[in-house]
Short mmCIF file of C-alpha atoms and ligand atoms in Angstrom, two decimals:
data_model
loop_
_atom_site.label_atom_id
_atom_site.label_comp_id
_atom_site.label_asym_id
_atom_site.label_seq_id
_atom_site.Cartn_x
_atom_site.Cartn_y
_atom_site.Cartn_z
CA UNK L 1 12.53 -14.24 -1.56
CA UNK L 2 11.90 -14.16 -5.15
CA UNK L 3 10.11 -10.75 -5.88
CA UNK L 4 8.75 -11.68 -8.90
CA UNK L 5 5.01 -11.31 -9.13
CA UNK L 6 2.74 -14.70 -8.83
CA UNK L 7 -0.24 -15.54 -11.40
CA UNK L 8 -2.38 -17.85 -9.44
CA UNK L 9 -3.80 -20.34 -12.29
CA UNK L 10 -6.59 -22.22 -11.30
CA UNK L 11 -7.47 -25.23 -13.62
CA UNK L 12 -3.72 -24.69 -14.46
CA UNK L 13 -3.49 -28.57 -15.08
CA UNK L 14 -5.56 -28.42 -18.09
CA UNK L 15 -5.38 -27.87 -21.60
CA UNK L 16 -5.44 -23.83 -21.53
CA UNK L 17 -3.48 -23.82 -18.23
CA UNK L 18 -0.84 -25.92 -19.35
CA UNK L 19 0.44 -24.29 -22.43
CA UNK L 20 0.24 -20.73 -20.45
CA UNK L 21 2.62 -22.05 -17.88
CA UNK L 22 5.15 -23.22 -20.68
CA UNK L 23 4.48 -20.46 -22.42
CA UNK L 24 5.80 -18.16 -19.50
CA UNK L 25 8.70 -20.41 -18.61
CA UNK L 26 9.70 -20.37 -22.62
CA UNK L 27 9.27 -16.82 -23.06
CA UNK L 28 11.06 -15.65 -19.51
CA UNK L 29 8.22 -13.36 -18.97
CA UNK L 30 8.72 -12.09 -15.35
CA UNK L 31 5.96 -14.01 -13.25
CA UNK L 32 6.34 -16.71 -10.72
CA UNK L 33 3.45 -19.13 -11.57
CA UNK L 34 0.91 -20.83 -8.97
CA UNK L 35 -1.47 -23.57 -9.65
CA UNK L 36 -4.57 -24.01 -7.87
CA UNK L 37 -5.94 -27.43 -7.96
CA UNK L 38 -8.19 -30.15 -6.91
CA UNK L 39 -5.25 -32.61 -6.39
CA UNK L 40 -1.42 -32.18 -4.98
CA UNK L 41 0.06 -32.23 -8.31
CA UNK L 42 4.04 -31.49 -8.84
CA UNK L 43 4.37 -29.01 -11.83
CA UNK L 44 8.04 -28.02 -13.31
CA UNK L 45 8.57 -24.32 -12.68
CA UNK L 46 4.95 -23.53 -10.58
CA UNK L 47 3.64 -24.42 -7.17
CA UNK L 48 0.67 -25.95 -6.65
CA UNK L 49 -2.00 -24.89 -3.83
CA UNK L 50 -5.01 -27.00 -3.18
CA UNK L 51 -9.03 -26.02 -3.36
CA UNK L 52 -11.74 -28.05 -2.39
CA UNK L 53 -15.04 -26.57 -3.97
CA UNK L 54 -17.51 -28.37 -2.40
CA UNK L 55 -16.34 -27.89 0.67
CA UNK L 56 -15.47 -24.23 0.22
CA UNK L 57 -11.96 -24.85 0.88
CA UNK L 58 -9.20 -23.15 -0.54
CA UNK L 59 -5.70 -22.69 0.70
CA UNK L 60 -5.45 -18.97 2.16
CA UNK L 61 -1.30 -19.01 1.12
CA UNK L 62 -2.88 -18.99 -2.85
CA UNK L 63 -4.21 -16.23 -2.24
CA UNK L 64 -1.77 -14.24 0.34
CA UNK L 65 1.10 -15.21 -2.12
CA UNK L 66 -0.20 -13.94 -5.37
CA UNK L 67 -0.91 -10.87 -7.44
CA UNK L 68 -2.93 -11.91 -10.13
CA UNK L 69 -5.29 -14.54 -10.75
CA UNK L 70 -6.38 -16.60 -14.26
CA UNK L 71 -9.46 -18.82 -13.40
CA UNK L 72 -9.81 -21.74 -15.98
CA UNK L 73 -11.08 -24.56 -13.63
CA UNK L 74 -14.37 -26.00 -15.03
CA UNK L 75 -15.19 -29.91 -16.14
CA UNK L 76 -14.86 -30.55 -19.29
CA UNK L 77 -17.71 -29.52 -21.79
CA UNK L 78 -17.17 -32.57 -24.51
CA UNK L 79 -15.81 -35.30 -22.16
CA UNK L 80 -18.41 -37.12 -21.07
CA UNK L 81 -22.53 -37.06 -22.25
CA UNK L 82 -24.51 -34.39 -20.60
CA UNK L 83 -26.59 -36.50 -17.95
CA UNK L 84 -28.18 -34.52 -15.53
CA UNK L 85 -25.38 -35.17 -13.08
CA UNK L 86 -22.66 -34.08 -15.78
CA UNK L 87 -25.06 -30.94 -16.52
CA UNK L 88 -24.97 -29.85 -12.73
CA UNK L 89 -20.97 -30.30 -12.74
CA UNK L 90 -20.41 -28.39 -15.42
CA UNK L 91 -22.37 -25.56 -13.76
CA UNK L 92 -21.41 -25.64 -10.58
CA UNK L 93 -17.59 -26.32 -11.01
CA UNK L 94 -17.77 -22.90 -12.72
CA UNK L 95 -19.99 -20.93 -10.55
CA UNK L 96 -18.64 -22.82 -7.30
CA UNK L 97 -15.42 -21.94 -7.74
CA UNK L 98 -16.11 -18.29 -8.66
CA UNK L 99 -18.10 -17.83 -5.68
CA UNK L 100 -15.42 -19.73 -3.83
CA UNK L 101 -12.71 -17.11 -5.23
CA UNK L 102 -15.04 -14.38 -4.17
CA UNK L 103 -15.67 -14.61 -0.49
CA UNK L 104 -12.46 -15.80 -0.29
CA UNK L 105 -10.71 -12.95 -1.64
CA UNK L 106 -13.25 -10.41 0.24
CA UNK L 107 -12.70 -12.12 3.32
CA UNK L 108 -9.35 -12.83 3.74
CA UNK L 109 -5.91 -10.64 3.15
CA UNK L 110 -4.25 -10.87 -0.36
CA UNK L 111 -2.61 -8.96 -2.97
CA UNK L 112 -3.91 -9.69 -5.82
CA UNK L 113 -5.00 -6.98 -8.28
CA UNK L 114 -6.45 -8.42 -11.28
CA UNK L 115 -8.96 -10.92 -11.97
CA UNK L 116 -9.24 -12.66 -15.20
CA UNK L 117 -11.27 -15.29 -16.12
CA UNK L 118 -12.26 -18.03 -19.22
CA UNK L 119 -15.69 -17.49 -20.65
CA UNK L 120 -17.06 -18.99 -23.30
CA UNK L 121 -18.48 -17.86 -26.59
CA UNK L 122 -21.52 -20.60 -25.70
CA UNK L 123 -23.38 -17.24 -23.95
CA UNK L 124 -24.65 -16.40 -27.42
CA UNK L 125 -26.63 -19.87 -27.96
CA UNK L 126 -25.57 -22.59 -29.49
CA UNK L 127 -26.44 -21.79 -33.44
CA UNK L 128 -26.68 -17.97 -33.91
CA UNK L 129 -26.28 -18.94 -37.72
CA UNK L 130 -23.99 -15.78 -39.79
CA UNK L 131 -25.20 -13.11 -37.54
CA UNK L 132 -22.22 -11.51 -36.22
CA UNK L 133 -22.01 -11.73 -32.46
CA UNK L 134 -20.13 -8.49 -30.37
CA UNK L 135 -20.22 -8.64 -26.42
CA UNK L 136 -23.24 -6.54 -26.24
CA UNK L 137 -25.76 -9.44 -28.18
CA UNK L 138 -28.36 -10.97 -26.28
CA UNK L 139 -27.46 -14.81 -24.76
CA UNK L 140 -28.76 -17.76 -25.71
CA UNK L 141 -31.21 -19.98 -23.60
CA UNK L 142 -29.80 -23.40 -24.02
CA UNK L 143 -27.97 -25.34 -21.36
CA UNK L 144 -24.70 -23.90 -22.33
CA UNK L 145 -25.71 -20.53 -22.87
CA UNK L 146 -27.56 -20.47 -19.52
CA UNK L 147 -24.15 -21.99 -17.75
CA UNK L 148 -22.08 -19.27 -19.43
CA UNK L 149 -24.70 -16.48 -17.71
CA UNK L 150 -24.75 -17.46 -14.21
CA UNK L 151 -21.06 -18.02 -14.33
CA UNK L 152 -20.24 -14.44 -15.33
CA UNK L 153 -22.66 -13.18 -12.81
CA UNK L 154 -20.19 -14.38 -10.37
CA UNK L 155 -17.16 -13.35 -12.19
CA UNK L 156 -19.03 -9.95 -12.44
CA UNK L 157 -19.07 -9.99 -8.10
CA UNK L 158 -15.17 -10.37 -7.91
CA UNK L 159 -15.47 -6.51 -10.02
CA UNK L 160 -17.19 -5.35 -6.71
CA UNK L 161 -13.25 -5.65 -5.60
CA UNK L 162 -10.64 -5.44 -8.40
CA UNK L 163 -11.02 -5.08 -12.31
CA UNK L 164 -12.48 -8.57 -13.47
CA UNK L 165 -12.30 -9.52 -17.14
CA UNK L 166 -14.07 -12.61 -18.50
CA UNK L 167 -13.02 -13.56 -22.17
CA UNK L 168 -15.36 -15.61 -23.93
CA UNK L 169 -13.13 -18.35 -25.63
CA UNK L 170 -14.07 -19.18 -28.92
CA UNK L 171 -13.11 -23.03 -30.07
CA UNK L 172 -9.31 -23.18 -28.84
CA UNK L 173 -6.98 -24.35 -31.63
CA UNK L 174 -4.58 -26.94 -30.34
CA UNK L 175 -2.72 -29.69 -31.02
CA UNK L 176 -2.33 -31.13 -27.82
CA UNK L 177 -6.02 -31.48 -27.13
CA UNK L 178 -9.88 -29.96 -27.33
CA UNK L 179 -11.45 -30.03 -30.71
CA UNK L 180 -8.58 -30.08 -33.21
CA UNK L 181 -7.23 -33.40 -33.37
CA UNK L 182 -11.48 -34.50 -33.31
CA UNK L 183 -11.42 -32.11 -36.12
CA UNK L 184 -8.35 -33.82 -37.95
CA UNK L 185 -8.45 -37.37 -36.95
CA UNK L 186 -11.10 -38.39 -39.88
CA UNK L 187 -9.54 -36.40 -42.13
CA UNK L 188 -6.03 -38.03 -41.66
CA UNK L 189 -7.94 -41.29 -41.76
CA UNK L 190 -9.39 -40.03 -45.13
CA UNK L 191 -12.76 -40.16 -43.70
CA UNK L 192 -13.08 -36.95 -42.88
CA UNK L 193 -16.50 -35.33 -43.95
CA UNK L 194 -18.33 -31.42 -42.62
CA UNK L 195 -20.44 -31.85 -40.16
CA UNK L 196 -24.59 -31.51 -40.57
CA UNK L 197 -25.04 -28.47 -42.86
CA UNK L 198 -21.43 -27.35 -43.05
CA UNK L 199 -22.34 -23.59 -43.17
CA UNK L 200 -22.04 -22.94 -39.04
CA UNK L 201 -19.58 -21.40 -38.13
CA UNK L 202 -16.19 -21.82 -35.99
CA UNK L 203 -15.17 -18.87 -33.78
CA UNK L 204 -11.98 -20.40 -33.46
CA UNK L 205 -8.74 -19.02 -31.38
CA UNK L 206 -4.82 -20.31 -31.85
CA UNK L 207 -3.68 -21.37 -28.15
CA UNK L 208 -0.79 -19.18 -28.48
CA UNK L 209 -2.82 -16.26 -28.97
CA UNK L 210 -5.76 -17.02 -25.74
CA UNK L 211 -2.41 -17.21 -23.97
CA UNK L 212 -1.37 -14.32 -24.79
CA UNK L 213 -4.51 -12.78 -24.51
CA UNK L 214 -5.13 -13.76 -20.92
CA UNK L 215 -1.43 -12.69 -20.05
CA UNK L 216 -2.15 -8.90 -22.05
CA UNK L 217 -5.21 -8.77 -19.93
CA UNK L 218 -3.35 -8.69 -16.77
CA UNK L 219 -0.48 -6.62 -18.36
CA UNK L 220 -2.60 -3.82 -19.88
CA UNK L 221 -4.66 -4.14 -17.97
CA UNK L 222 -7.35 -4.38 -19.28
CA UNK L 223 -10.96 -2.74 -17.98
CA UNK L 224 -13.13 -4.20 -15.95
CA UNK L 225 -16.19 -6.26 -18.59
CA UNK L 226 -16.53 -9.05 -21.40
CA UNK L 227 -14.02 -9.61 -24.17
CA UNK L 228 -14.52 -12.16 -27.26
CA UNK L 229 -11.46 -13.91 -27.01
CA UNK L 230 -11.91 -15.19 -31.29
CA UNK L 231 -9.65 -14.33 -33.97
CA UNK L 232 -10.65 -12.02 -36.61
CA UNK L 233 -11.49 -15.09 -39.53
CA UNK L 234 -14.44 -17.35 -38.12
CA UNK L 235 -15.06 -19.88 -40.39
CA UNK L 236 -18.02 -22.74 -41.18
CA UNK L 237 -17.22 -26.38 -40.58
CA UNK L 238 -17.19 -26.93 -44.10
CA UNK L 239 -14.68 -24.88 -44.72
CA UNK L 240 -12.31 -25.81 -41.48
CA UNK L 241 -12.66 -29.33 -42.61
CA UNK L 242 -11.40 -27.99 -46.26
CA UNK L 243 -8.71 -26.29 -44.75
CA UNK L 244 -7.68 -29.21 -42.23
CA UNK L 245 -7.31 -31.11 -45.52
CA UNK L 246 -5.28 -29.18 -47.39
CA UNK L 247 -3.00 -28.65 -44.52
CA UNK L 248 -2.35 -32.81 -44.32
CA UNK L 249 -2.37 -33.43 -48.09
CA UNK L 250 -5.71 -35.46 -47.41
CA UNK L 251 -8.69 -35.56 -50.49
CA UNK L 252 -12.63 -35.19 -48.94
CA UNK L 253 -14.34 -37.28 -50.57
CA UNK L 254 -17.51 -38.36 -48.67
CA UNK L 255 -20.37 -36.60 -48.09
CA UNK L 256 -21.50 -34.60 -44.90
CA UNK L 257 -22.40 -36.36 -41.84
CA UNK L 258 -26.28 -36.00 -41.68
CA UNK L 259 -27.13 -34.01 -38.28
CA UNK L 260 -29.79 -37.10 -37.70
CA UNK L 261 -26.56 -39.07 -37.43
CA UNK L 262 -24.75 -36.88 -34.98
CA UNK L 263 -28.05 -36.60 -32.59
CA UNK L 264 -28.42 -40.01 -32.62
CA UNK L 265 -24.44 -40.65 -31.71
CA UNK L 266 -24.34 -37.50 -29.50
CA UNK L 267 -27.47 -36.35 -27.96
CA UNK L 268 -27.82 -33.18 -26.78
CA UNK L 269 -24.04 -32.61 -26.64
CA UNK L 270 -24.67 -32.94 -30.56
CA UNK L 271 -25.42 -29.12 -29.88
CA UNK L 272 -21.39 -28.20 -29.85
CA UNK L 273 -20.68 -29.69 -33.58
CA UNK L 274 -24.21 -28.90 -35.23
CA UNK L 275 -24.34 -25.13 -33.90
CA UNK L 276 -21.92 -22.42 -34.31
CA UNK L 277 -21.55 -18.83 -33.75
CA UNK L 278 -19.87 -16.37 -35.90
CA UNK L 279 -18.20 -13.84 -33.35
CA UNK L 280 -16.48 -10.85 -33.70
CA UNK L 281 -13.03 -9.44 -32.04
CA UNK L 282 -13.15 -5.83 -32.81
CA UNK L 283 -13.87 -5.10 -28.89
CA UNK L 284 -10.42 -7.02 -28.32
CA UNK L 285 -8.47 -5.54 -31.59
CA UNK L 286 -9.74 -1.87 -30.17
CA UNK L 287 -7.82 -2.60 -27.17
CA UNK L 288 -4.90 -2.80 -28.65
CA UNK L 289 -4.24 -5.97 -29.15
CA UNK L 290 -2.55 -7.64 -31.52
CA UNK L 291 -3.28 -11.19 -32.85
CA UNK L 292 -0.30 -13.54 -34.46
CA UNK L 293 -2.55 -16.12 -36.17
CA UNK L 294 -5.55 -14.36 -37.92
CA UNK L 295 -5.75 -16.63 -41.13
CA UNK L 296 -7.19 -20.08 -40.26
CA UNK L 297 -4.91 -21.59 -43.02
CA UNK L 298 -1.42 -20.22 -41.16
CA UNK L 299 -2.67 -21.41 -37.82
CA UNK L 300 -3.64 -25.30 -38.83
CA UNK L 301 -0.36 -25.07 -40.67
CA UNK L 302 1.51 -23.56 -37.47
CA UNK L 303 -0.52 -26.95 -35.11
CA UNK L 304 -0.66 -29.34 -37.83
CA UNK L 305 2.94 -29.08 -39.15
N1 NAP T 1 -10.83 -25.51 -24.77
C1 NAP T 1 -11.77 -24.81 -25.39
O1 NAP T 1 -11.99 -24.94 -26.62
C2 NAP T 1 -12.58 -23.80 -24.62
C3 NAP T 1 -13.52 -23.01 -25.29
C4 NAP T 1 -14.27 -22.09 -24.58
C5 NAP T 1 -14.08 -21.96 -23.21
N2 NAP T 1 -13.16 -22.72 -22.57
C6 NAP T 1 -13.02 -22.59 -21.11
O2 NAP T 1 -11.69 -22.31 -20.76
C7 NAP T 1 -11.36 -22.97 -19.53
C8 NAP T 1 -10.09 -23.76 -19.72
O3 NAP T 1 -10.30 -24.68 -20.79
P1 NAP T 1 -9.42 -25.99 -20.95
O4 NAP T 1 -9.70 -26.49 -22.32
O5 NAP T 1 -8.04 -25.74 -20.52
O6 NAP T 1 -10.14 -26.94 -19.89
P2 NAP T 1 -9.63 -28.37 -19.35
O7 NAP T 1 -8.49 -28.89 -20.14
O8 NAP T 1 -10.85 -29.22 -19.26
O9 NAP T 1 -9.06 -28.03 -17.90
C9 NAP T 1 -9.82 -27.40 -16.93
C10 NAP T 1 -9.23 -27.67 -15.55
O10 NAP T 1 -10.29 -27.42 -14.63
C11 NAP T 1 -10.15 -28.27 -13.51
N3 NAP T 1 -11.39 -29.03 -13.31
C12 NAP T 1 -11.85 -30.08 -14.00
N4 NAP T 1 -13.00 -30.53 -13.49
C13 NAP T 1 -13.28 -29.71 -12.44
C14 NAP T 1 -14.31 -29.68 -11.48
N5 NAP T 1 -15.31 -30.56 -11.48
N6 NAP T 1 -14.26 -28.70 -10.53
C15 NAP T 1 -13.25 -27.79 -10.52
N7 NAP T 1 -12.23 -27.81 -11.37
C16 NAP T 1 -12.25 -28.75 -12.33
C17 NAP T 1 -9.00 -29.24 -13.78
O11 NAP T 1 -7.88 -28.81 -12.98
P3 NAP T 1 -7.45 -29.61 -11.63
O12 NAP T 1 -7.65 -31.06 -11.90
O13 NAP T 1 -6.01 -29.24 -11.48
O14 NAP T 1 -8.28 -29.10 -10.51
C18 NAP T 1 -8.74 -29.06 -15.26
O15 NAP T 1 -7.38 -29.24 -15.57
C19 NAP T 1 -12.55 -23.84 -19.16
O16 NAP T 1 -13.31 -23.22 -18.15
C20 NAP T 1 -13.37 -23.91 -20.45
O17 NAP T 1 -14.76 -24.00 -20.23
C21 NAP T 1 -12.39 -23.64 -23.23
#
């Protein structure tokens, strides 16, 4: 019996999930890894434990068998347009499967001692212009903003029985996935142009370091309550797109797509490129945490390279 102790990873299959569990197996940090997912996938290194949401199933061995849990399982925010169907997905596969976690952890016997779970920067609104956003500022009331509420409201139960962090995850840098290659595929076409105005702003976070992050949270641990998971240098679209450019040796030459444009192509979901928040990490830094990418520049060279 391998006394190592297990993170249980739900949504471990995705983007975030999957570059934790390499990240763990590359680094030969001391945890056996667990996956909870919808399907009875075979990952190297991890085993894989099944949940049904709707049906409030989970397997109770996920549970029994591990100490810590990292709870990224939510559909996709950009994948596919926000119809009302889409809308009550993304919801519910969040605050399902929180509430899932919850009475199943209060009502059955475990281990585990430390909750963390993904958040998303989204709880400020979706365009909070250059106003500098801490944990403390008021949520938004658009569709993503009210998702992001009722979701932690049911991380927030799980603190009735173990510290619970939720980090709200700024745009996740990466080159496997997510925004970034959207980001850079114009620009590598030489088409590449900032978005609406330009001027909002990124809150932007290297994979590496959300890995990281979540892993410090468990280490630390850290206290029970809302971290911006962001690094230090959000920056506006204009000047991501400048960056991205200079990275691949690509000139901009055309001029910014007009927001009419993106609404028209996009829809509501036009929201996630036209918005922006500018968020700050100082709640994170204060913890004692240290970042590895902080300049936008060394990061999009680090993914881009
Ligand atoms: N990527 C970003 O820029 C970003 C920014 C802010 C916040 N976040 C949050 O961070 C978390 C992880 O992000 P990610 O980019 O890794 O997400 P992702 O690639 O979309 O993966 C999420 C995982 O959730 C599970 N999932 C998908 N649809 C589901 C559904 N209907 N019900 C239950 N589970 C479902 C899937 O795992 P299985 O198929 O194995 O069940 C999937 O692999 C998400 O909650 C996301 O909202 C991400």
């Amino acid at each position: 019996m391998n006394d190592k102790p297990q993170i249980l990873i739900t949504g471990g299959t995705g983007l975030v999930g999957s570059y934790l569990r390499r990240f763990i197996i590359e680094q030969q940090l001391p945890y056996r890894i667990g996956v909870l997912s919808r399907r009875p996938v075979q990952l190297p290194h991890a085993k894989t434990y099944l949940w049904d949401i709707e049906k409030e199933q989970i397997d109770p061995k996920a549970l029994e068998e591990s100490d810590y849990i990292i709870h990224l399982a939510g559909a996709g925010i950009a994948d596919k347009p926000w119809t009302a169907e889409r809308k009550r997905l993304i919801l519910e596969s969040r605050t399902r499967s929180t509430a899932l976690l919850y009475k199943a952890l209060k009502n059955n016997p475990h281990r585990v001692k430390h909750f963390v779970s993904a958040s998303a920067v989204g709880y400020y609104g979706f365009d909070t212009g250059d106003r500098l956003l801490h944990e403390d500022s008021p949520p938004g009331n658009d569709f993503l903003a009210q998702v992001v509420v009722a979701w932690e409201k049911e991380i927030f139960r799980i603190a009735e029985l173990m510290p619970a962090v939720a980090l709200r995850i700024g745009i996740v840098l990466s080159n496997e996935g997510g925004a970034l290659p959207q980001l850079a595929r114009p620009v590598r076409w030489f088409v590449g142009a900032p978005l609406g105005s330009g001027k909002q702003y990124l809150s932007w976070i290297h994979i590496r370091d959300l890995c990281r992050l979540f892993l410090y949270a468990l280490q630390k641990p850290l206290d029970t309550g809302v971290y911006n998971a962001v690094e230090g240098k959000p920056v506006t679209n204009a000047e991501m797109t400048r960056i991205i450019a200079r990275v691949l040796g690509r000139p901009l030459w055309l001029p910014k797509v007009p927001a009419f444009v993106l609404k028209t192509l996009l829809g509501e979901m036009a929201n996630l490129v036209l918005g922006g928040n500018r968020v700050s990490n100082e709640k994170v830094i204060q913890s004692g945490f240290s970042y590895e990418f902080t300049e936008p520049e060394a990061a999009l060279r680090d993914l881009l390279k």
